[in-house]
Short mmCIF file of C-alpha atoms and ligand atoms in Angstrom, two decimals:
data_model
loop_
_atom_site.label_atom_id
_atom_site.label_comp_id
_atom_site.label_asym_id
_atom_site.label_seq_id
_atom_site.Cartn_x
_atom_site.Cartn_y
_atom_site.Cartn_z
CA MET A 1 101.43 64.21 106.09
CA GLU A 2 102.66 66.88 108.52
CA THR A 3 100.30 67.82 111.29
CA GLY A 4 101.87 71.02 112.52
CA PRO A 5 104.11 73.91 111.63
CA SER A 6 107.69 73.04 110.77
CA LYS A 7 109.02 75.22 113.56
CA GLY A 8 108.08 74.57 117.19
CA LEU A 9 105.78 77.09 118.80
CA HIS A 10 108.42 79.00 120.70
CA ASP A 11 111.48 77.82 118.81
CA VAL A 12 113.96 80.51 118.00
CA SER A 13 115.20 79.10 114.79
CA LEU A 14 115.46 79.34 111.11
CA MET A 15 112.10 78.55 109.77
CA SER A 16 111.98 74.97 108.73
CA HIS A 17 113.86 71.75 108.67
CA ASP A 18 114.64 72.22 105.00
CA ARG A 19 118.12 70.71 104.46
CA ARG A 20 119.02 73.33 101.88
CA LEU A 21 119.03 75.88 104.69
CA SER A 22 121.30 74.09 107.12
CA GLY A 23 124.33 76.12 108.14
CA ARG A 24 122.55 79.43 107.66
CA PRO A 25 122.30 81.93 110.52
CA ARG A 26 119.21 81.49 112.68
CA LEU A 27 117.99 84.81 111.39
CA CYS A 28 117.62 84.15 107.68
CA SER A 29 114.64 84.93 105.44
CA ASP A 30 115.98 82.75 102.61
CA CYS A 31 116.23 85.80 100.35
CA GLY A 32 118.40 83.75 98.00
CA LEU A 33 121.56 85.85 98.20
CA CYS A 34 123.43 82.94 99.78
CA ASP A 35 122.54 80.80 96.75
CA SER A 36 124.28 83.31 94.48
CA PHE A 37 127.80 84.48 93.66
CA LEU A 38 127.32 87.05 96.45
CA ARG A 39 127.49 84.34 99.13
CA PRO A 40 131.05 85.31 100.18
CA ARG A 41 129.81 88.86 100.82
CA MET A 42 126.91 87.76 103.04
CA ALA A 43 128.35 89.33 106.20
CA GLU A 44 128.47 92.73 104.47
CA THR A 45 125.06 92.52 102.82
CA CYS A 46 122.72 90.57 105.11
CA LEU A 47 120.38 92.83 107.05
CA PHE A 48 120.16 90.23 109.80
CA VAL A 49 123.87 90.66 110.38
CA HIS A 50 123.75 94.44 110.24
CA ASN A 51 120.80 96.58 109.26
CA ARG A 52 122.01 99.51 107.15
CA MET A 53 118.67 101.15 106.42
CA ALA A 54 119.85 104.56 107.66
CA GLU A 55 122.99 104.70 105.51
CA GLN A 56 121.19 103.36 102.43
CA GLU A 57 118.48 106.01 102.81
CA LEU A 58 121.17 108.68 103.06
CA ARG A 59 122.81 107.31 99.91
CA LEU A 60 119.52 107.17 97.96
CA HIS A 61 117.81 110.32 99.21
CA GLY A 62 120.52 112.42 100.83
CA ARG A 63 118.55 112.57 104.06
CA ARG A 64 116.93 110.62 106.87
CA ARG A 65 113.20 110.12 107.31
CA GLN A 66 111.15 113.13 108.37
CA ASP A 67 108.71 113.08 111.28
CA GLY A 68 105.23 111.95 110.33
CA ASP A 69 104.30 109.27 107.80
CA GLU A 70 107.88 108.69 106.63
CA MET A 71 108.71 107.11 109.98
CA HIS A 72 106.17 104.40 109.20
CA PHE A 73 106.18 104.27 105.39
CA GLY A 74 109.79 105.20 104.53
CA ILE A 75 110.95 108.15 102.42
CA PHE A 76 108.73 108.93 99.43
CA ARG A 77 108.21 111.73 96.93
CA GLU A 78 104.68 110.75 95.95
CA GLN A 79 102.02 108.70 97.68
CA ALA A 80 98.97 107.72 95.63
CA ILE A 81 95.88 105.52 95.63
CA LEU A 82 95.60 103.96 92.19
CA ARG A 83 94.34 101.00 90.24
CA MET A 84 94.58 99.67 86.71
CA LYS A 85 91.64 100.80 84.57
CA ALA A 86 91.65 97.26 83.14
CA PRO A 87 92.78 94.82 85.86
CA VAL A 88 95.26 92.12 84.79
CA ALA A 89 93.87 88.57 84.80
CA GLY A 90 95.38 86.46 87.57
CA ALA A 91 96.95 89.45 89.35
CA GLN A 92 96.92 89.71 93.12
CA TRP A 93 95.17 93.12 93.08
CA THR A 94 94.86 95.03 89.82
CA GLY A 95 98.21 93.99 88.29
CA MET A 96 100.22 97.20 88.53
CA VAL A 97 103.38 95.23 89.30
CA THR A 98 102.95 92.89 86.35
CA THR A 99 102.14 95.71 83.95
CA LEU A 100 105.11 97.79 85.05
CA ALA A 101 107.60 94.91 84.87
CA ALA A 102 106.31 93.83 81.44
CA ARG A 103 106.44 97.41 80.16
CA LEU A 104 110.08 97.79 81.17
CA LEU A 105 110.89 94.84 78.91
CA GLU A 106 108.60 96.00 76.11
CA ARG A 107 110.35 99.37 76.01
CA GLY A 108 113.81 97.85 76.24
CA GLU A 109 114.55 99.73 79.46
CA VAL A 110 115.75 96.51 81.06
CA GLU A 111 117.00 93.25 79.58
CA GLY A 112 115.51 91.00 82.24
CA VAL A 113 113.26 90.98 85.32
CA ILE A 114 113.87 88.77 88.34
CA LEU A 115 110.56 87.82 89.92
CA THR A 116 108.56 84.98 91.40
CA GLY A 117 106.59 82.48 89.35
CA THR A 118 104.89 79.29 90.44
CA MET A 119 106.56 75.91 90.84
CA PRO A 120 104.98 73.57 88.25
CA GLY A 121 102.41 71.23 89.75
CA THR A 122 101.62 73.58 92.65
CA ARG A 123 99.38 76.60 93.15
CA PHE A 124 101.38 78.56 95.65
CA GLN A 125 104.99 77.35 95.77
CA PRO A 126 107.31 80.19 94.71
CA ARG A 127 109.67 79.69 91.79
CA PRO A 128 112.19 82.50 91.43
CA LEU A 129 113.04 83.15 87.80
CA LEU A 130 114.57 85.53 85.27
CA ALA A 131 111.94 86.74 82.78
CA ARG A 132 113.26 87.95 79.42
CA THR A 133 109.89 88.59 77.73
CA PRO A 134 106.67 90.40 78.74
CA ALA A 135 104.80 87.09 78.40
CA GLU A 136 107.13 85.48 80.95
CA VAL A 137 106.44 88.38 83.34
CA ARG A 138 102.68 88.07 82.89
CA ALA A 139 102.87 84.36 83.73
CA CYS A 140 104.16 85.39 87.20
CA ALA A 141 101.11 87.51 88.16
CA GLY A 142 99.65 86.85 91.62
CA ASN A 143 101.17 86.13 95.03
CA LYS A 144 102.88 82.93 95.96
CA PRO A 145 102.56 83.72 99.67
CA SER A 146 105.70 82.16 101.06
CA LEU A 147 109.45 82.83 101.17
CA SER A 148 110.95 83.01 97.70
CA PRO A 149 114.76 82.67 97.43
CA LEU A 150 114.71 85.23 94.63
CA LEU A 151 118.27 86.50 94.68
CA GLY A 152 119.72 83.13 93.72
CA VAL A 153 118.65 84.06 90.17
CA LEU A 154 121.27 86.83 90.11
CA ASP A 155 123.75 84.21 88.89
CA GLU A 156 121.65 83.56 85.80
CA ALA A 157 121.40 87.28 85.02
CA ARG A 158 125.14 87.60 85.47
CA ALA A 159 125.91 84.57 83.29
CA ALA A 160 123.70 86.06 80.57
CA GLY A 161 125.73 89.28 80.79
CA LEU A 162 122.71 91.45 81.60
CA ARG A 163 123.57 95.04 82.48
CA ARG A 164 120.05 96.47 82.92
CA LEU A 165 117.88 94.56 85.33
CA ALA A 166 114.62 94.98 87.26
CA VAL A 167 113.75 92.99 90.37
CA VAL A 168 110.32 92.56 91.97
CA GLY A 169 111.00 91.79 95.60
CA THR A 170 110.07 91.98 99.27
CA GLY A 171 111.73 94.38 101.71
CA CYS A 172 114.50 92.00 102.78
CA GLN A 173 115.40 91.18 99.16
CA VAL A 174 115.49 94.85 98.24
CA GLN A 175 117.59 95.75 101.29
CA MET A 176 120.14 93.07 100.38
CA LEU A 177 120.32 94.40 96.82
CA ARG A 178 120.76 97.99 97.94
CA GLN A 179 123.56 96.93 100.20
CA ALA A 180 125.21 94.88 97.43
CA GLU A 181 124.74 97.77 95.01
CA SER A 182 126.67 100.09 97.29
CA LEU A 183 129.66 97.76 97.79
CA GLY A 184 132.74 97.68 95.61
CA GLY A 185 133.76 94.65 93.56
CA GLY A 186 136.22 93.39 96.17
CA GLU A 187 137.53 89.89 95.55
CA THR A 188 134.45 88.75 93.66
CA PRO A 189 135.51 87.46 90.23
CA GLY A 190 133.81 88.88 87.15
CA PRO A 191 133.83 91.86 84.81
CA PRO A 192 135.02 95.27 86.01
CA LEU A 193 132.37 96.38 88.45
CA THR A 194 130.96 99.78 89.18
CA SER A 195 129.44 97.93 92.08
CA LEU A 196 129.32 94.42 93.34
CA LEU A 197 126.39 93.72 91.02
CA GLY A 198 128.12 94.98 87.89
CA LEU A 199 124.97 96.59 86.52
CA GLU A 200 124.32 99.84 84.68
CA ARG A 201 120.74 99.89 85.88
CA LEU A 202 118.88 98.16 88.68
CA ASP A 203 115.18 99.03 88.98
CA LEU A 204 113.70 97.86 92.26
CA ILE A 205 109.94 97.31 92.34
CA GLY A 206 108.99 96.61 95.95
CA ILE A 207 105.97 94.88 97.41
CA PRO A 208 105.09 95.34 101.10
CA CYS A 209 105.63 92.19 103.13
CA SER A 210 105.07 90.96 106.66
CA ASP A 211 104.77 87.64 108.48
CA ASN A 212 105.94 85.54 105.57
CA VAL A 213 106.31 81.76 106.00
CA THR A 214 107.96 78.77 104.35
CA TYR A 215 105.99 76.88 101.73
CA PRO A 216 105.26 73.89 104.04
CA ASP A 217 103.99 76.32 106.66
CA GLN A 218 101.89 78.17 104.08
CA GLN A 219 100.24 74.83 103.35
CA PHE A 220 99.75 74.25 107.08
CA PHE A 221 98.19 77.72 107.35
CA LEU A 222 95.66 76.97 104.62
CA ARG A 223 94.79 73.61 106.17
CA THR A 224 94.25 75.31 109.52
CA ILE A 225 92.22 78.28 108.28
CA SER A 226 90.14 77.10 105.34
CA ARG A 227 87.17 74.75 105.15
CA SER A 228 88.49 73.56 101.76
CA PRO A 229 92.26 74.21 101.52
CA GLU A 230 92.72 72.21 98.29
CA THR A 231 90.39 74.45 96.28
CA VAL A 232 91.82 77.85 97.31
CA VAL A 233 93.07 79.67 94.21
CA HIS A 234 93.75 83.14 95.64
CA TYR A 235 93.76 84.72 99.09
CA GLU A 236 94.60 88.03 100.68
CA PHE A 237 94.65 89.62 104.13
CA MET A 238 92.20 92.47 103.60
CA GLN A 239 91.85 95.94 105.08
CA ASP A 240 88.47 94.99 106.57
CA PHE A 241 90.15 92.87 109.28
CA SER A 242 89.46 89.58 107.53
CA LEU A 243 91.11 87.06 105.23
CA TRP A 244 89.35 86.49 101.91
CA LEU A 245 89.90 83.12 100.24
CA HIS A 246 88.64 82.54 96.71
CA HIS A 247 87.89 78.98 95.65
CA GLU A 248 87.92 77.12 92.31
CA ASP A 249 84.12 77.23 92.00
CA GLY A 250 84.12 81.04 92.42
CA HIS A 251 82.81 81.20 95.99
CA ARG A 252 84.48 83.37 98.57
CA GLU A 253 85.29 82.27 102.11
CA ARG A 254 85.91 84.98 104.69
CA VAL A 255 87.67 84.48 108.04
CA ASN A 256 87.89 87.35 110.54
CA TYR A 257 91.37 87.96 111.94
CA ILE A 258 89.95 87.67 115.44
CA ASP A 259 88.85 84.10 114.60
CA PHE A 260 92.36 82.92 113.66
CA PRO A 261 93.45 80.08 116.00
CA MET A 262 96.67 81.87 117.00
CA ASP A 263 97.63 79.15 119.49
CA ARG A 264 98.12 76.85 116.46
CA LEU A 265 99.53 79.43 114.07
CA GLN A 266 101.97 81.24 116.29
CA GLY A 267 104.84 78.93 115.44
CA ILE A 268 104.76 79.31 111.69
CA PHE A 269 106.53 82.65 111.46
CA PRO A 270 110.30 82.47 110.90
CA SER A 271 112.44 84.25 113.44
CA ALA A 272 113.73 86.46 110.61
CA CYS A 273 110.26 87.74 109.70
CA LEU A 274 109.62 88.44 113.39
CA SER A 275 112.85 90.49 113.42
CA CYS A 276 112.05 92.44 110.25
CA PHE A 277 111.28 96.16 110.34
CA ASP A 278 110.65 96.92 106.69
CA TYR A 279 107.01 96.14 106.03
CA PRO A 280 106.65 98.98 103.43
CA ASN A 281 109.81 98.09 101.49
CA ALA A 282 111.42 101.46 102.09
CA LEU A 283 114.51 101.05 99.88
CA ALA A 284 112.65 100.19 96.69
CA ASP A 285 112.39 102.71 93.85
CA ILE A 286 108.65 102.24 94.02
CA THR A 287 106.47 100.29 96.45
CA ILE A 288 103.20 98.86 95.15
CA GLY A 289 100.87 97.37 97.77
CA TYR A 290 97.34 97.85 99.08
CA LEU A 291 97.65 98.46 102.81
CA GLY A 292 96.76 102.20 102.84
CA ALA A 293 94.07 101.98 100.13
CA PRO A 294 90.33 101.28 100.23
CA LEU A 295 89.24 97.79 99.14
CA GLY A 296 89.96 97.20 95.46
CA TRP A 297 92.60 99.94 95.16
CA GLN A 298 96.38 99.89 95.39
CA TRP A 299 98.64 101.96 97.62
CA VAL A 300 101.71 103.28 95.83
CA LEU A 301 104.80 105.09 97.08
CA ALA A 302 107.22 106.48 94.51
CA ARG A 303 110.44 106.93 96.44
CA THR A 304 113.42 107.72 94.19
CA ALA A 305 113.59 109.82 91.01
CA ARG A 306 113.64 106.53 89.10
CA GLY A 307 110.56 105.40 91.05
CA ALA A 308 108.73 108.53 89.86
CA GLU A 309 109.70 107.66 86.26
CA LEU A 310 108.42 104.11 86.74
CA LEU A 311 105.10 105.44 88.00
CA ASP A 312 104.88 107.75 84.97
CA LEU A 313 105.31 104.71 82.71
CA LEU A 314 102.13 103.26 84.23
CA ARG A 315 100.03 106.43 84.46
CA PRO A 316 98.18 106.15 81.13
CA ASP A 317 96.66 102.86 82.38
CA LEU A 318 95.71 104.08 85.85
CA GLU A 319 92.82 105.74 87.59
CA ALA A 320 93.30 107.55 90.89
CA ARG A 321 91.44 108.68 93.96
CA PRO A 322 92.71 110.90 96.78
CA PRO A 323 94.40 109.20 99.76
CA GLY A 324 92.11 109.14 102.81
CA ALA A 325 92.23 108.21 106.47
CA ALA A 326 89.66 107.65 109.21
CA GLY A 327 89.71 106.50 112.84
CA ASP A 328 92.32 106.85 115.55
CA ARG A 329 94.86 104.04 115.78
CA THR A 330 96.47 105.36 118.95
CA ARG A 331 93.44 104.49 121.09
CA GLY A 332 93.94 100.74 120.77
CA MET A 333 97.73 100.66 121.01
CA PRO A 334 98.10 100.58 124.86
CA ARG A 335 95.85 97.50 124.93
CA PHE A 336 97.88 95.93 122.11
CA ILE A 337 101.08 96.42 124.15
CA GLN A 338 99.47 94.69 127.13
CA MET A 339 98.51 91.81 124.84
CA LEU A 340 102.13 91.49 123.70
CA ALA A 341 103.07 90.80 127.30
CA ARG A 342 100.19 88.40 127.92
CA ARG A 343 97.97 87.05 125.22
CA PRO A 344 94.42 87.01 126.62
CA ALA A 345 92.25 83.89 126.37
CA ARG A 346 90.30 83.64 123.11
CA PRO A 347 86.86 85.21 123.65
CA PRO A 348 83.72 83.15 122.92
CA LYS A 349 82.33 83.24 119.36
CA PRO A 350 79.56 85.87 119.87
CA VAL A 351 82.10 88.24 121.48
CA ARG A 352 84.52 87.66 118.58
CA ALA A 353 81.72 88.46 116.11
CA LEU A 354 81.03 91.73 117.95
CA ILE A 355 84.73 92.66 117.97
CA ALA A 356 84.98 91.97 114.21
CA PHE A 357 81.89 94.13 113.63
CA LEU A 358 83.34 97.00 115.67
CA GLN A 359 86.74 96.70 113.95
CA ARG A 360 85.06 97.13 110.59
CA ARG A 361 82.76 99.97 111.68
CA ARG A 362 85.05 101.96 113.95
CA GLY A 363 88.57 100.70 113.26
CA PRO A 364 91.20 102.72 111.42
CA GLN A 365 90.80 103.01 107.67
CA GLY A 366 92.89 104.06 104.69
CA LEU A 367 96.29 105.50 105.62
CA GLU A 368 95.38 105.25 109.31
CA PHE A 369 94.92 101.49 108.83
CA ALA A 370 98.39 101.29 107.26
CA ARG A 371 99.90 103.28 110.16
CA ALA A 372 98.13 101.03 112.69
CA ILE A 373 99.25 97.75 111.14
CA ILE A 374 102.83 98.92 110.63
CA GLU A 375 103.04 100.23 114.20
CA MET A 376 101.71 96.97 115.59
CA LYS A 377 104.28 94.96 113.64
CA LEU A 378 107.09 97.32 114.69
CA LEU A 379 106.12 96.99 118.34
CA ARG A 380 105.68 93.22 118.15
CA ASN A 381 108.96 92.65 116.32
CA TYR A 382 110.87 95.06 118.53
CA ARG A 383 109.64 93.13 121.55
CA TYR A 384 110.57 89.85 119.84
CA VAL A 385 114.17 90.94 119.19
CA ARG A 386 114.52 92.24 122.75
CA ASP A 387 113.17 88.99 124.11
CA LYS A 388 114.90 86.45 121.84
CA PHE A 389 117.95 88.22 120.39
CA PRO A 390 118.83 91.03 122.84
CA ALA A 391 122.50 91.00 121.85
CA LEU A 392 121.54 91.81 118.25
CA GLU A 393 119.30 94.80 118.93
CA ALA A 394 121.96 97.47 118.30
CA ARG A 395 122.80 95.91 114.93
CA ILE A 396 119.46 94.83 113.50
CA VAL A 397 116.87 97.32 114.75
CA PRO A 398 117.00 100.42 112.51
CA TYR A 399 116.68 103.97 113.85
CA HIS A 400 113.19 104.67 112.58
CA VAL A 401 111.66 101.98 114.79
CA TYR A 402 112.40 103.98 117.94
CA GLU A 403 111.02 107.15 116.35
CA ALA A 404 107.84 105.53 115.02
CA ILE A 405 106.85 103.87 118.30
CA ARG A 406 108.11 106.59 120.65
CA PRO A 407 104.52 107.82 121.39
CA TYR A 408 103.98 104.51 123.23
CA ALA A 409 107.20 104.64 125.27
CA ALA A 410 105.36 105.19 128.57
CA ASP A 411 102.92 102.32 127.92
CA TYR A 412 105.80 100.06 126.88
CA ALA A 413 107.85 100.91 129.99
CA ALA A 414 104.84 100.36 132.26
CA VAL A 415 104.13 96.91 130.80
CA PHE A 416 107.68 95.60 130.27
CA GLY A 417 109.57 97.48 133.01
CA GLU A 418 112.29 98.66 130.61
CA PRO A 419 112.74 101.77 128.48
CA LEU A 420 111.88 101.81 124.79
CA ALA A 421 115.19 103.25 123.67
CA ALA A 422 118.04 102.37 121.35
CA PRO A 423 120.96 100.60 123.04
CA ARG A 424 124.35 102.23 122.68
CA GLN A 425 126.16 101.12 119.51
CA GLU A 426 129.31 99.12 120.09
CA GLY A 427 132.54 100.34 118.61
C1 FAD B 1 104.21 87.19 101.16
C2 FAD B 1 103.59 88.50 100.74
C3 FAD B 1 103.02 89.32 101.72
C4 FAD B 1 102.45 90.55 101.36
N1 FAD B 1 101.89 91.34 102.33
C5 FAD B 1 101.38 92.55 101.98
C6 FAD B 1 100.83 93.40 102.97
O1 FAD B 1 100.77 93.03 104.14
N2 FAD B 1 100.37 94.63 102.60
C7 FAD B 1 100.40 95.06 101.28
O2 FAD B 1 99.99 96.19 101.01
N3 FAD B 1 100.91 94.25 100.33
C8 FAD B 1 101.37 93.01 100.64
N4 FAD B 1 101.87 92.19 99.67
C9 FAD B 1 101.85 92.66 98.26
C10 FAD B 1 100.45 92.53 97.64
O3 FAD B 1 99.80 91.35 98.07
C11 FAD B 1 100.56 92.52 96.11
O4 FAD B 1 101.54 91.58 95.70
C12 FAD B 1 100.98 93.86 95.59
O5 FAD B 1 100.06 94.82 96.05
C13 FAD B 1 101.04 93.89 94.08
O6 FAD B 1 99.76 93.66 93.55
P1 FAD B 1 99.60 93.57 91.97
O7 FAD B 1 98.21 93.18 91.61
O8 FAD B 1 100.15 94.82 91.38
O9 FAD B 1 100.61 92.36 91.71
P2 FAD B 1 100.73 91.34 90.48
O10 FAD B 1 100.70 92.10 89.21
O11 FAD B 1 99.83 90.20 90.69
O12 FAD B 1 102.25 90.85 90.70
C14 FAD B 1 102.60 90.19 91.87
C15 FAD B 1 104.10 90.11 91.90
O13 FAD B 1 104.46 89.60 93.18
C16 FAD B 1 105.64 88.84 93.02
N5 FAD B 1 105.60 87.79 94.04
C17 FAD B 1 104.68 86.83 94.17
N6 FAD B 1 104.96 86.05 95.22
C18 FAD B 1 106.10 86.54 95.75
C19 FAD B 1 106.92 86.13 96.84
N7 FAD B 1 106.59 85.08 97.61
N8 FAD B 1 108.04 86.84 97.09
C20 FAD B 1 108.39 87.90 96.31
N9 FAD B 1 107.65 88.32 95.27
C21 FAD B 1 106.51 87.64 95.00
C22 FAD B 1 105.61 88.25 91.64
O14 FAD B 1 106.92 88.31 91.11
C23 FAD B 1 104.69 89.19 90.87
O15 FAD B 1 105.47 89.96 89.96
C24 FAD B 1 102.43 90.95 99.99
C25 FAD B 1 102.98 90.10 99.01
C26 FAD B 1 103.57 88.89 99.37
C27 FAD B 1 104.18 87.99 98.32
S1 SF4 B 2 118.71 86.33 104.66
FE1 SF4 B 2 119.66 86.17 102.65
S2 SF4 B 2 121.72 87.06 102.93
FE2 SF4 B 2 120.92 86.65 104.97
S3 SF4 B 2 121.70 84.59 105.50
FE3 SF4 B 2 119.66 84.30 104.57
S4 SF4 B 2 119.99 83.95 102.35
FE4 SF4 B 2 121.90 84.83 103.24
S1 SF4 B 3 108.57 89.67 106.56
FE1 SF4 B 3 110.49 90.81 106.17
S2 SF4 B 3 112.11 89.25 106.38
FE2 SF4 B 3 110.18 88.14 106.08
S3 SF4 B 3 110.07 87.80 103.85
FE3 SF4 B 3 108.91 89.70 104.31
S4 SF4 B 3 110.39 91.35 104.02
FE4 SF4 B 3 111.57 89.42 104.19
#
């Protein structure tokens, strides 16, 4: 049995010693594209070779992000706090994703949905698959919280001659698809292509994603965090600054974020996920998450015209409440930047309990919580790229990062002794 994460604590590497991944670039989130017929076009599509967020946003929306929430959340035409009136059994939250994907098949709007099921014999190992029926979609409800090489399934959709497809994916998977969608057919064999994907319709249902891990490291995480890792059936990182783990017998275990043993967990995150700047899945047609919502509700961003249509398909089943925000995230950010430079010693247990209490009582809530978490990840990942992959910064850090974290430029410069500014593009 392994005793530690598959990647060394400060290793700059791919994420695991999985043989299947040998030969990949060190920055690779195993999105699955390199398992598909698109492999020869990897250099043009992979966001870790060149991040094309700005040009894809221009293509989709005809504009760049505006100041304000779009810098953090991406471009959207509607932001809503919603939930299913009748939650779907086995869903991660209330099952909006499952219901939407199943409905697209029921109505014949798509011929297949690429999404992530569960590997037989496991609870949490992802199994990318092509669902052709609503029942197959429903069987995929719930998170399998580790990297899912989803895009490898494109070959199956192509072999089946599908022309109308939906994909449920994380930000990196959606970015790869947008990039592939915008390329010409080139040398890739196959039917005449209006794009590299050869599809009439591609509906992209995005889920927010951050700090993903490989399956072996997900198992390591559970063994490290839970008192009973074998009986965990569902878990989620909640907006109340704690992880909730649900067990087979129905009891709930709760671990405050401040109590995580970060010295042991630090090494589990792949270099790619630490170099990722798309937590809210900004290129999807619609993003369905929970980050900006109160407990029990879902946070939804309809981005494109098609995204608005997708949301309308779900509306009859939804109840809504107005978006809200409380607290002031900016107060804690200077301290967070100092902690990026030097992680302080773990405080004793009573002090940690007090911090957790104060986080819940006075910490940011609702949309302010989403802004806080996204800003922290942008700052951390920006620092990571500058530290570990400085030569790649101009290619892989998108423009909105500098805009979103600009308010902290003085704090950043004081702590790190360098400006928080975009390097000059080569060529
Ligand atoms: C690794 C991971 C991290 C996430 N982090 C956040 C976060 O920080 N903030 C936030 O707001 N939301 C996050 N989400 C999304 C959130 O947990 C819910 O999946 C989302 O809100 C949809 O809830 P639902 O009840 O509508 O989904 P369901 O109806 O239960 O459907 C879940 C869908 O997720 C897909 N899925 C499951 N596992 C994976 C995977 N490993 N890769 C790709 N797709 C998968 C399945 O295809 C399924 O269709 C994360 C999801 C994953 C997989
Ligand atoms: S992230 Fe995807 S496209 Fe990039 S190298 Fe890995 S599998 Fe290929
Ligand atoms: S954190 Fe980013 S790179 Fe990693 S799986 Fe999620 S979207 Fe992909």
